Tab-separated table of C-alpha atoms in Angstrom:
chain	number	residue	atom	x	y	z
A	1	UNK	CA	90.902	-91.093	53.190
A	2	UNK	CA	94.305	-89.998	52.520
A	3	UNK	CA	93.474	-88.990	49.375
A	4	UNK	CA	90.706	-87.229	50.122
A	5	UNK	CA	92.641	-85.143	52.316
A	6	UNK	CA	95.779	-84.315	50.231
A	7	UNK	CA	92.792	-83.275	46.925
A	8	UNK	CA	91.306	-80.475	49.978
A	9	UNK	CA	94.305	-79.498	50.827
A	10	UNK	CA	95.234	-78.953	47.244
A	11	UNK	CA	92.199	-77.315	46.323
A	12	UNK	CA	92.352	-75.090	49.208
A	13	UNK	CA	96.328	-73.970	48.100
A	14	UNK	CA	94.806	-73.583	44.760
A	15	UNK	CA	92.309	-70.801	45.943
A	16	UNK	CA	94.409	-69.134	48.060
A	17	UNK	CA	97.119	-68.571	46.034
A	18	UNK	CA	95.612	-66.608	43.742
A	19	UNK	CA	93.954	-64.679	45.960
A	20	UNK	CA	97.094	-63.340	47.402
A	21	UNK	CA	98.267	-62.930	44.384
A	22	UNK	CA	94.909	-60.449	43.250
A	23	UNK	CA	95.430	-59.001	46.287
A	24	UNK	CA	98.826	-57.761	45.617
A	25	UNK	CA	98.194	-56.543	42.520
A	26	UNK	CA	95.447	-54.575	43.657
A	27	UNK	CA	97.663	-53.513	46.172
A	28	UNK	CA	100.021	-51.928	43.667
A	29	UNK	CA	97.742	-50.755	41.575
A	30	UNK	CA	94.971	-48.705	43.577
A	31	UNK	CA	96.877	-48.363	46.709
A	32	UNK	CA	94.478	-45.956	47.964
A	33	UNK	CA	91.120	-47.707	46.344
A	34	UNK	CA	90.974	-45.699	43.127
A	35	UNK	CA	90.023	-47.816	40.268
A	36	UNK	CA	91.870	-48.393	37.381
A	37	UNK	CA	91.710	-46.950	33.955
A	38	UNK	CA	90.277	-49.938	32.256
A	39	UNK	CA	87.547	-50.155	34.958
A	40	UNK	CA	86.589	-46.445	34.826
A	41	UNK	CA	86.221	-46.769	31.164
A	42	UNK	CA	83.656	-49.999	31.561
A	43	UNK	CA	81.957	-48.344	34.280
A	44	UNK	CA	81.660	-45.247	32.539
A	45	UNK	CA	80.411	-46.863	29.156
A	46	UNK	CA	78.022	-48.808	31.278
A	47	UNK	CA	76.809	-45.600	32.357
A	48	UNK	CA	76.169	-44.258	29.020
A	49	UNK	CA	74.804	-47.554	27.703
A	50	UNK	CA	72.237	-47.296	30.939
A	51	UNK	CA	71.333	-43.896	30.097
A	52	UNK	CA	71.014	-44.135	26.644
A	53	UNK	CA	68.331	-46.535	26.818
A	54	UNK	CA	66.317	-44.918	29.209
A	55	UNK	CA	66.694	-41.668	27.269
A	56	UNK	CA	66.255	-43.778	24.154
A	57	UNK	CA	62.389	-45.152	26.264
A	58	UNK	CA	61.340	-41.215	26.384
A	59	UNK	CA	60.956	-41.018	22.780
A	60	UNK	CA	58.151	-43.890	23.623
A	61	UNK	CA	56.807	-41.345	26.117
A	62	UNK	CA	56.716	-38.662	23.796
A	63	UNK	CA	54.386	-40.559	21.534
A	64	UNK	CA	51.961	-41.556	23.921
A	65	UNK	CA	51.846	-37.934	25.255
A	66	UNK	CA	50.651	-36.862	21.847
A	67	UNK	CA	48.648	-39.787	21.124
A	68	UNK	CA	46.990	-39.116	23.927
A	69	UNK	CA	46.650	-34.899	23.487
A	70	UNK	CA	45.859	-34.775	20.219
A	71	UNK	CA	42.405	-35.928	18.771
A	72	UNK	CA	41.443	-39.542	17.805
A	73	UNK	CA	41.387	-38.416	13.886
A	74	UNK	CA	45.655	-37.652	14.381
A	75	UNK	CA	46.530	-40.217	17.091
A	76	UNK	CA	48.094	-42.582	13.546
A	77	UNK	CA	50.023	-39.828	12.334
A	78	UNK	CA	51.803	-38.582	15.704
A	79	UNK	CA	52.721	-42.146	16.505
A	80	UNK	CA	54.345	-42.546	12.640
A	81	UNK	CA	55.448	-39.046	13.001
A	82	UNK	CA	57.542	-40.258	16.891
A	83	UNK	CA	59.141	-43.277	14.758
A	84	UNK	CA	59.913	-42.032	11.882
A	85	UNK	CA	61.761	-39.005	13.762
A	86	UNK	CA	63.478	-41.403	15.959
A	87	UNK	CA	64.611	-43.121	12.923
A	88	UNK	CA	65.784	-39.578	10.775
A	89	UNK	CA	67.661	-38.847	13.448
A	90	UNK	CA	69.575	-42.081	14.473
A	91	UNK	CA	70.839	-41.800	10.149
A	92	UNK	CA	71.473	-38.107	10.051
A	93	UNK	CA	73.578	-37.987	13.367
A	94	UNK	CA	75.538	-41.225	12.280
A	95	UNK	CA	76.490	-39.613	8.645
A	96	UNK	CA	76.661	-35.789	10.005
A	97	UNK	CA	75.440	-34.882	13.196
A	98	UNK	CA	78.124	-36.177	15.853
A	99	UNK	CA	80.963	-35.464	14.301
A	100	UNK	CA	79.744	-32.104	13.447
A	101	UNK	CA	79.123	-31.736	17.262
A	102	UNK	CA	82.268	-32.974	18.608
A	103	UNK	CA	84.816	-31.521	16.160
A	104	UNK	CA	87.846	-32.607	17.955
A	105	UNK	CA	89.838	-29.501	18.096
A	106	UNK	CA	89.043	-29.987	13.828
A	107	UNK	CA	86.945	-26.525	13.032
A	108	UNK	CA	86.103	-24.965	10.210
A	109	UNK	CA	85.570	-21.475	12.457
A	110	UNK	CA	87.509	-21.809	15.393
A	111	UNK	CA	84.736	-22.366	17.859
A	112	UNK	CA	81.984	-21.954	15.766
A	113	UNK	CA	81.662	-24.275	12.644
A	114	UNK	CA	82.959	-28.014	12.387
A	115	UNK	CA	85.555	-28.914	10.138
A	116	UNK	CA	83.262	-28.331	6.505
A	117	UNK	CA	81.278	-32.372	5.566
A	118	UNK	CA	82.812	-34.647	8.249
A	119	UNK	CA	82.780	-38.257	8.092
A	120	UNK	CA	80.647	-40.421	9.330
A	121	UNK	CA	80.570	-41.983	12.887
A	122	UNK	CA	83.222	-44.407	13.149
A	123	UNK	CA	83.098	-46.665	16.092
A	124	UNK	CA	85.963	-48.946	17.861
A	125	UNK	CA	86.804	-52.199	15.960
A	126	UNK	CA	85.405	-55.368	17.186
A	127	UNK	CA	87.324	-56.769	19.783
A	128	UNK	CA	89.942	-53.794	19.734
A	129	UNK	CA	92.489	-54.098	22.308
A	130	UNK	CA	93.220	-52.287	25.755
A	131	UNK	CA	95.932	-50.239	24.009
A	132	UNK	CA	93.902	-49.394	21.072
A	133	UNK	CA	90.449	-47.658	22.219
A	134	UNK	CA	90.144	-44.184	21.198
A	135	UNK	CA	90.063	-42.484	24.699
A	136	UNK	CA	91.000	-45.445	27.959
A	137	UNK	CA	90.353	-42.353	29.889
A	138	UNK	CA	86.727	-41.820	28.878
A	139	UNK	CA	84.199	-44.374	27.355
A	140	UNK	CA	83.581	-46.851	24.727
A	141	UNK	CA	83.284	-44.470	21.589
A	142	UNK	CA	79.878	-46.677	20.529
A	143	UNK	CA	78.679	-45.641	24.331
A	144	UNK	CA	79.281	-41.891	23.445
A	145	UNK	CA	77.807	-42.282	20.678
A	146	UNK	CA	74.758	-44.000	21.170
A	147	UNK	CA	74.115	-41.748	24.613
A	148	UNK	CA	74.068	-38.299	22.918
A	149	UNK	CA	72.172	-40.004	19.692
A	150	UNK	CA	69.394	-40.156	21.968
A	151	UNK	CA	69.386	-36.259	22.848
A	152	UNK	CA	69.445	-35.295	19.350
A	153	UNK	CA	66.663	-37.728	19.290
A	154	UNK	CA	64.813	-35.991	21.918
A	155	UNK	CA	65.473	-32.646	20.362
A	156	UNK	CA	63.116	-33.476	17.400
A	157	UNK	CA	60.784	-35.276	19.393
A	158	UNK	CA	59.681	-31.558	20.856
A	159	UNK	CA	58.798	-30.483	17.189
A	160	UNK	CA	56.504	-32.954	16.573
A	161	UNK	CA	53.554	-32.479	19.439
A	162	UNK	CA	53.734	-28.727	18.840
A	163	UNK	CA	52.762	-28.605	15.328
A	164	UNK	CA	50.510	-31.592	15.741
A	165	UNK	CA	46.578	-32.073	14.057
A	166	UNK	CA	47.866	-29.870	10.638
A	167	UNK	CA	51.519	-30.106	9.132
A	168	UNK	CA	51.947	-32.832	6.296
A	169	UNK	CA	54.337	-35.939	7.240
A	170	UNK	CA	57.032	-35.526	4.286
A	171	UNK	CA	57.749	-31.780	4.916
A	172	UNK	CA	58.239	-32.933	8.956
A	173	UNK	CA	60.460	-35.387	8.069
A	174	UNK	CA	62.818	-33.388	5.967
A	175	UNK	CA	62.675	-30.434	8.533
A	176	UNK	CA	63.673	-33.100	11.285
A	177	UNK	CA	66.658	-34.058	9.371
A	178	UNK	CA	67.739	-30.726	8.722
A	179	UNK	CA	67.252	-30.404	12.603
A	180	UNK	CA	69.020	-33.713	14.103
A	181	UNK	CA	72.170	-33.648	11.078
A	182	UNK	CA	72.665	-29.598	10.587
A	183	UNK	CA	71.099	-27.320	13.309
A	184	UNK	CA	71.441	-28.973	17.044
A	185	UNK	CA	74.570	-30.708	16.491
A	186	UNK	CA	76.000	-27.189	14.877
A	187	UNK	CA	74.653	-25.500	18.555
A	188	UNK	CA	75.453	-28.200	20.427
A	189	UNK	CA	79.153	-28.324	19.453
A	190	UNK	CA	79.633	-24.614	21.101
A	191	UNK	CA	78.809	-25.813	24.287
A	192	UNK	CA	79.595	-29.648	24.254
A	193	UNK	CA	81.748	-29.699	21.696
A	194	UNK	CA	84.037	-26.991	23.307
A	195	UNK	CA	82.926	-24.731	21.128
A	196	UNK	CA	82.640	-20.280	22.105
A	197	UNK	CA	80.163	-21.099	24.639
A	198	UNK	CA	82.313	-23.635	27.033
A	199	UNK	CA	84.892	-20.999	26.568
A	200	UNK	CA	82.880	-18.290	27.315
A	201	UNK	CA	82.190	-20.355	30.701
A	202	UNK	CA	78.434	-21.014	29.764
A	203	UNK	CA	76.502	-23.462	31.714
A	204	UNK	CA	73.820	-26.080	30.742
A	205	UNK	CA	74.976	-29.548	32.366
A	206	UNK	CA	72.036	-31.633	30.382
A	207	UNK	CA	70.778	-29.571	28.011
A	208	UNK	CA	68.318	-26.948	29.735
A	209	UNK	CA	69.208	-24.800	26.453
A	210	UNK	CA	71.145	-26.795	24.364
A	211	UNK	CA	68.079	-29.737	24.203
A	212	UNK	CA	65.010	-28.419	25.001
A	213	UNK	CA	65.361	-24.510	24.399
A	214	UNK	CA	66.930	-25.695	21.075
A	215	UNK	CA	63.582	-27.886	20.373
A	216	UNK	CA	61.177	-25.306	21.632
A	217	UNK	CA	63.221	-22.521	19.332
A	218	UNK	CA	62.828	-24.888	16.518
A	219	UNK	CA	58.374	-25.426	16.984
A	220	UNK	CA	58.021	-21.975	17.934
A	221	UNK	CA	59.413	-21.062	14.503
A	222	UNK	CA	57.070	-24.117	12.852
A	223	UNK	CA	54.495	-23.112	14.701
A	224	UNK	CA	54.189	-19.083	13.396
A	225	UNK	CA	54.728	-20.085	10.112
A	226	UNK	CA	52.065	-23.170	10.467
A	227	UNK	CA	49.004	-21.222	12.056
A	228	UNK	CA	46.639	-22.668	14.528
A	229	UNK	CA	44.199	-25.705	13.578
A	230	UNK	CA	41.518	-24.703	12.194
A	231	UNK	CA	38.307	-23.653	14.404
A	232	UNK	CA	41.313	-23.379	17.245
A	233	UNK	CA	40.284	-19.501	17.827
A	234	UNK	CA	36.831	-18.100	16.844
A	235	UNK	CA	36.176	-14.661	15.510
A	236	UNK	CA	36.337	-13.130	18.492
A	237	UNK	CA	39.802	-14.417	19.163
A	238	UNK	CA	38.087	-16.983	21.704
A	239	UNK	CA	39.738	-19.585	22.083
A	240	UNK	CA	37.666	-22.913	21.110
A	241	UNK	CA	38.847	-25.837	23.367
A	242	UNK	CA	40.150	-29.346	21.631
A	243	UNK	CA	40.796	-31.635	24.190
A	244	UNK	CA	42.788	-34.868	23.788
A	245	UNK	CA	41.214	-37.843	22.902
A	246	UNK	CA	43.220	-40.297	25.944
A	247	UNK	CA	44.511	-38.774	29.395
A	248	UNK	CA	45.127	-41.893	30.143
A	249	UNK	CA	48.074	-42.422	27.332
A	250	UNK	CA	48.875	-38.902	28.330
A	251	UNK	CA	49.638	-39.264	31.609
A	252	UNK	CA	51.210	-43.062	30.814
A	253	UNK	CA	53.364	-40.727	28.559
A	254	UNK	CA	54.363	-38.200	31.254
A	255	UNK	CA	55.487	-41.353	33.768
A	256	UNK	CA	57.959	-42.624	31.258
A	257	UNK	CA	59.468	-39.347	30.341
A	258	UNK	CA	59.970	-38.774	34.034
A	259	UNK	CA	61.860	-42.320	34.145
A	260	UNK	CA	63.660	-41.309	31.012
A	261	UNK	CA	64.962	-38.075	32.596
A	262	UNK	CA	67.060	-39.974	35.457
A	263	UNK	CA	69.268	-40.966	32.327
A	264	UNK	CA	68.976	-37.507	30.520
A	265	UNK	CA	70.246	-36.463	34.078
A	266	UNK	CA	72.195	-38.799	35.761
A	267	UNK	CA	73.664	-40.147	32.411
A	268	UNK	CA	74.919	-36.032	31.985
A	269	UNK	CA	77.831	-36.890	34.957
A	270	UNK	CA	79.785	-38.317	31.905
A	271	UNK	CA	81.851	-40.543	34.325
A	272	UNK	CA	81.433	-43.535	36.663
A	273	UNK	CA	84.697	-44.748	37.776
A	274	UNK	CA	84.672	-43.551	41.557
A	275	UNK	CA	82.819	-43.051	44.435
A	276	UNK	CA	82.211	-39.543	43.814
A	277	UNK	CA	80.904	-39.918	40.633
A	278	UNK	CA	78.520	-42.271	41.855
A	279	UNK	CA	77.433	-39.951	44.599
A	280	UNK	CA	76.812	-37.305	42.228
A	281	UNK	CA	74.996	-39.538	39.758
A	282	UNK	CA	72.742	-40.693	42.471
A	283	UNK	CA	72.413	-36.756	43.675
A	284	UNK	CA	70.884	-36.104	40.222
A	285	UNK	CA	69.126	-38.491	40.162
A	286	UNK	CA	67.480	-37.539	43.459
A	287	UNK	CA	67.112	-33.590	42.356
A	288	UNK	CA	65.793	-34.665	39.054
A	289	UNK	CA	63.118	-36.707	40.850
A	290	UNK	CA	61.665	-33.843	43.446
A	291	UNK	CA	61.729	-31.509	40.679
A	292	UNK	CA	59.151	-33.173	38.533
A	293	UNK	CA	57.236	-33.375	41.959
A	294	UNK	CA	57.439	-29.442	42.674
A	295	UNK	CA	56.445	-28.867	38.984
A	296	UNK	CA	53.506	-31.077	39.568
A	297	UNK	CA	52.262	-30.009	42.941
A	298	UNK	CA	52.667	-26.137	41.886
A	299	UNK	CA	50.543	-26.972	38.655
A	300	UNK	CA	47.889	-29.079	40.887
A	301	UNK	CA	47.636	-25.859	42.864
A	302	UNK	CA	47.568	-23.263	40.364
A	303	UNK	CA	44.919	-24.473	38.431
A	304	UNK	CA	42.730	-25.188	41.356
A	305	UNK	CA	43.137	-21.312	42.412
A	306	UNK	CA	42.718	-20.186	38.569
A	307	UNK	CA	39.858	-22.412	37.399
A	308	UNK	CA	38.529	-23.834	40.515
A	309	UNK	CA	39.674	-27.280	39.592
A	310	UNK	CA	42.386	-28.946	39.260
A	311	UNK	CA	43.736	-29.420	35.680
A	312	UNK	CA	45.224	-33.192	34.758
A	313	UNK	CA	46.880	-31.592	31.321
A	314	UNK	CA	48.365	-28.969	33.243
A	315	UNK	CA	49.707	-31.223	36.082
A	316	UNK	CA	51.481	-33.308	33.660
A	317	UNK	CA	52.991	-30.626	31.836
A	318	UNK	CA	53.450	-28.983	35.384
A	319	UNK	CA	55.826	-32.197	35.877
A	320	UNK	CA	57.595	-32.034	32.250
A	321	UNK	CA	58.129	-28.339	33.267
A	322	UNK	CA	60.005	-29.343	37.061
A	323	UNK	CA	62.169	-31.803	34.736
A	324	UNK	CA	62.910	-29.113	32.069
A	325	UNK	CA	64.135	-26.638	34.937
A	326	UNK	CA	66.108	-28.798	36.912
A	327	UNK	CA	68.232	-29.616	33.508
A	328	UNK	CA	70.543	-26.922	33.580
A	329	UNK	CA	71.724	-27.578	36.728
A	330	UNK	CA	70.912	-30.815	38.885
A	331	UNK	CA	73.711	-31.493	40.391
A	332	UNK	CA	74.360	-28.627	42.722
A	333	UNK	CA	71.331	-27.904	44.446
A	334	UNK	CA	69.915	-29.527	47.549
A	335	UNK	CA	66.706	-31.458	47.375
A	336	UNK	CA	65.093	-28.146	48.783
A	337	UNK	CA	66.193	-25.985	46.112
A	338	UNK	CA	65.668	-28.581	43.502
A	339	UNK	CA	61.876	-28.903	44.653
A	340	UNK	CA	61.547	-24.644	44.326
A	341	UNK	CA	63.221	-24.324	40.597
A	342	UNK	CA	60.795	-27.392	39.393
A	343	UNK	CA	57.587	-25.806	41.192
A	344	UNK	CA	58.957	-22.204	39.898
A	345	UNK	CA	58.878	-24.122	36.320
A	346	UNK	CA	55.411	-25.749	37.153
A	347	UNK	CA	54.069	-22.379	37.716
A	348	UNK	CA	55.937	-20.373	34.292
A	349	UNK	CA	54.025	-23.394	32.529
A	350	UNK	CA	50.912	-23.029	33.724
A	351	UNK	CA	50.608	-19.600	33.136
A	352	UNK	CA	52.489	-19.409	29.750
A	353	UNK	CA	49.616	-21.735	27.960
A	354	UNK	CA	46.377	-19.376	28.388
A	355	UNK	CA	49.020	-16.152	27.065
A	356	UNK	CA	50.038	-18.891	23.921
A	357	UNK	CA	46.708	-18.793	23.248
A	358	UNK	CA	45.389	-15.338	23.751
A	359	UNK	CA	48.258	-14.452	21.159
A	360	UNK	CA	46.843	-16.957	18.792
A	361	UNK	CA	49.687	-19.453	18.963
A	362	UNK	CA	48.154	-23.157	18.661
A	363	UNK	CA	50.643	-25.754	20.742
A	364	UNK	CA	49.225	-28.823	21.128
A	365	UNK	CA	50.669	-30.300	23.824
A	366	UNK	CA	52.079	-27.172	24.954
A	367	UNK	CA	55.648	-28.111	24.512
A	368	UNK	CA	56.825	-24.350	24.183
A	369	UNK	CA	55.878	-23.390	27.710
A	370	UNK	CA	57.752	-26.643	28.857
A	371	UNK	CA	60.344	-27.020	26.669
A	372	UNK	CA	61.472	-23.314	25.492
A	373	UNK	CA	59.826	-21.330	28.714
A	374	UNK	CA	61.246	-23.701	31.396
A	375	UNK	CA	64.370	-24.560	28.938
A	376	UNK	CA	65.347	-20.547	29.565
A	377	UNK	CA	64.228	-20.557	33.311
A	378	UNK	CA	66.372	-23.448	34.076
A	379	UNK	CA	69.266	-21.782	32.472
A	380	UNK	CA	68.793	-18.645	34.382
A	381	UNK	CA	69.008	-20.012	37.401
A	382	UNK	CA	72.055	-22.123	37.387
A	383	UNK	CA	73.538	-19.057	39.020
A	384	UNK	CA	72.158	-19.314	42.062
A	385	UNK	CA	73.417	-22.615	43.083
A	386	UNK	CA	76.351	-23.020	41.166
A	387	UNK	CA	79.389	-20.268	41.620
A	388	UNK	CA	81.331	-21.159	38.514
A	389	UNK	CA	78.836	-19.604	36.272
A	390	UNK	CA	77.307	-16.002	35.699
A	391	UNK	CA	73.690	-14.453	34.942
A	392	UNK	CA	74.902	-13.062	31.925
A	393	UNK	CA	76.799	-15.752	30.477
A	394	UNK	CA	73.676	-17.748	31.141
A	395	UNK	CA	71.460	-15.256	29.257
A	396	UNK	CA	73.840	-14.375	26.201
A	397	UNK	CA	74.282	-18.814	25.970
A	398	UNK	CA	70.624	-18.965	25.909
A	399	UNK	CA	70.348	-16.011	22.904
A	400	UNK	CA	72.667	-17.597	21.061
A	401	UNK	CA	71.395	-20.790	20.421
A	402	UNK	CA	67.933	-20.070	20.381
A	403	UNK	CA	68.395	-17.347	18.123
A	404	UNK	CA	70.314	-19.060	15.926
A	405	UNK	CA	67.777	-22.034	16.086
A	406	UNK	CA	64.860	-20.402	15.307
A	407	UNK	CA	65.882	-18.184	12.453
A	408	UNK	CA	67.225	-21.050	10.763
A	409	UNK	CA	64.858	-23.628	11.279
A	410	UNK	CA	62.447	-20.115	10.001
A	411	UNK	CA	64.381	-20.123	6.877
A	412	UNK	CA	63.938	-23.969	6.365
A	413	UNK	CA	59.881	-23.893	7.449
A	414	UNK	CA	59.829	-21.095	4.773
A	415	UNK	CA	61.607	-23.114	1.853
A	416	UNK	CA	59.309	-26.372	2.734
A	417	UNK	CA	56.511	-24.000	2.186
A	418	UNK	CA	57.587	-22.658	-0.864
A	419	UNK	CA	58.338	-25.758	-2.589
A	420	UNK	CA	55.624	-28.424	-1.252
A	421	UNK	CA	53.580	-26.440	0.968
A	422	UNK	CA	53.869	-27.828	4.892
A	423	UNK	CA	49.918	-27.743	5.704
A	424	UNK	CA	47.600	-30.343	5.251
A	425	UNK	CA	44.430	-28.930	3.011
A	426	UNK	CA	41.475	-27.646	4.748
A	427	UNK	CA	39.719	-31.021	4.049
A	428	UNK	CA	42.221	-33.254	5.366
A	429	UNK	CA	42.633	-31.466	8.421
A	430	UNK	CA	38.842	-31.518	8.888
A	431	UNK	CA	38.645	-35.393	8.507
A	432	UNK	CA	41.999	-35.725	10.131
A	433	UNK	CA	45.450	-36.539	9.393
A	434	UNK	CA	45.303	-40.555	9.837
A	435	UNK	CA	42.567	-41.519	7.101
A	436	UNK	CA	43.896	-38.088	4.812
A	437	UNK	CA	47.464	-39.252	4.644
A	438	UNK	CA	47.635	-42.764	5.846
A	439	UNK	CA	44.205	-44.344	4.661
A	440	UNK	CA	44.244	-45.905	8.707
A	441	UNK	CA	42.798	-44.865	12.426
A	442	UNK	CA	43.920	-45.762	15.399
A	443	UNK	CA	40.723	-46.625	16.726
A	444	UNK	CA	38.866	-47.839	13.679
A	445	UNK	CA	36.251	-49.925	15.582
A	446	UNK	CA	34.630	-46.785	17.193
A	447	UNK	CA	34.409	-45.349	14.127
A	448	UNK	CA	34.205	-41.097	14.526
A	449	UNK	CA	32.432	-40.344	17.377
A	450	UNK	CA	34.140	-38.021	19.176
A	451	UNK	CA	36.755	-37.173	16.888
């Protein structure tokens, strides 16, 4: 019995003693509750690792959207076409792309070009030390890394639905390394990187502009150079409609880019390490949320008052739209405002498709009302709820990229053209991409009806 007593009272020293002792040393170092600098920098990797993955789950989202717009002859093809991007880009931002966007004070043209072939990517070492990890006062550099891989990622992933049904794979794929090593990290790094933009005091906190403008800017260019599919438009300039071959993959699609956009969003805070950060993230996250619902609901309406009916495609786009607009700027707004700039997106998209197509401009999944429209509306109004930045700045940071984007990306749908041609012959497109190029269907026991 004696025993018994003198082991609990031992084991009950040995638990509070070092319990005092954490306490003191808490006490001394986050006297008023901050955390320290090693825990900001998990929390904060954390944060990117979270967001990275659901930003990494949109690029799943993307493909189904397709798959589920485009007819059952393609459906092969955009799925190889949402992989094979994913994978172009993860290589060409690893040997190019990020340090190219975050220069380090290291450019070429103060401002405006990187420091001329940078290295690769170089991560931390395994098990590096407290002492030794690049920046204690930011994130894991691997966390960085792999979060903004997946908006690169993203940016290519906008290409691909718009220039669906007729472009060849192999002239894609070299376009959307050109566009994920060269062209959006280039942009990128003058806003992100600290480049003229940032100084200029231009605002995009996720990538309103510097993602999805900067995608749209990119397929609009494709896209002109490309031509509609064929039978798209009759003689009369009527247009002939193609509809998807799944709205139920389509709308799957639209769900899990909505999920994806809480990290897009909420990942965008860049820090983790204090209450207020965590607020904020959790405000995003909120105004990211009721802006894909005021996209929806003013699509749902529109087209009822327009056609008489309610529109699914439209409502889903409607949604993409709300997400696009709220981009620029979710942070700031309340959940009021938030709801108005994504139904004020809803509504640009809705009525941006039908002029697309009376100006003979074939989008398949309509990713340049969303993605470029919205991309410039979101921009536009950061303004209004945020008084750090300016209508003008807003506007010339817009030009500039998009500009930029499209010209070049023009110049490097023209040299594909030249040298291997970038549309699929007449025949191919008329039996469709998947048995043309790939010799496989994604539905091969229903063989072609209703292809």
């Amino acid at each position: 019995m004696k025993l018994n007593k003198t082991l609990l009272a031992a084991a009950a020293v040995a638990l509070v003693l070092p319990a005092l002792g954490y306490a003191q040393e808490a006490e001394v170092a986050a006297p008023t509750g901050e955390a320290t600098d090693q825990v900001k920098f998990i929390l904060t990797s954390v944060l990117f690792l979270v967001g990275g993955f659901l930003v990494m789950f949109m690029a799943a989202g993307f493909a189904m959207l397709e798959a589920g717009l485009v007819r059952s002859k393609n459906v092969t093809m955009q799925c190889l076409k949402n992989v094979a991007l994913f994978a172009i880009a993860a290589v060409m931002y690893y040997l190019i792309g990020y340090n190219l966007m975050y220069p380090l004070g290291s450019w070429a043209i103060e401002g405006y070009f990187s420091a001329l072939f940078p290295a690769v990517a170089v991560l931390e070492p395994v098990g590096v030390a407290v002492d030794a990890v690049d920046d204690l006062s930011y994130a894991a550099t691997g966390s960085d890394y792999y979060f903004q891989l997946m908006f690169c990622a993203t940016t290519a992933s906008i290409v691909s639905g718009t220039l669906a049904e007729r472009i060849k794979l192999w002239p894609f794929l070299i376009f959307t390394a050109v566009l994920t090593g060269f062209i959006y990290p280039l942009t990128a790094s003058w806003q992100w990187g600290g480049g003229f933009l940032s100084e200029m005091g231009f605002s995009d906190f996720a990538g309103s502009t510097v993602v999805h403008a900067c995608g749209g800017a990119a397929a609009l260019a494709g896209v002109l150079i490309l031509g509609p599919r064929i039978g798209k438009y009759d003689s009369a300039g009527r247009v002939i409609p193609m509809p998807g071959n799944n709205l139920t993959l389509a709308t799957l699609g639209t769900f899990i880019l909505w999920l994806g956009w809480f990290g897009f969003n909420g990942g965008s805070q860049l820090a983790m390490g204090t209450v207020s950060d965590v607020a904020d993230v959790s405000r995003i996250f909120s105004n990211t949320n009721t802006a894909a619902a005021g996209g929806a609901l003013a699509a749902l309406f529109l087209t009822t008052i327009l056609y008489r009916k309610p529109d699914l495609t439209m409502v889903l786009n409607g949604a993409l739209a709300g997400l696009v607009s709220i981009t620029a700027e979710p942070l700031a707004p309340g959940l009021g405002t938030a709801t108005l700039i994504g139904a004020v997106g809803g509504i640009i998209c809705t009525l941006v498709v039908p002029m697309l197509d009376k100006m003979k401009i074939d989008d398949v999944v309509g990713a340049i009302p969303v993605h470029f429209c919205c991309g410039f509306w979101g921009t536009l109004v950061v303004p209004f709820t945020n008084g750090d930045a300016n209508y003008v700045t807003q506007i010339i940071g817009f030009l500039c990229i998009t500009v930029f984007t499209f010209v070049s990306s023009g110049i490097v749908w023209l040299i594909l053209k030249g040298v291997m041609g970038i549309r699929a012959p007449e025949e191919d497109e008329i039996e469709g991409l998947d048995m043309a190029e790939l010799g496989m269907e994604a539905y091969p026991e229903f063989g072609r009806a209703g292809a």
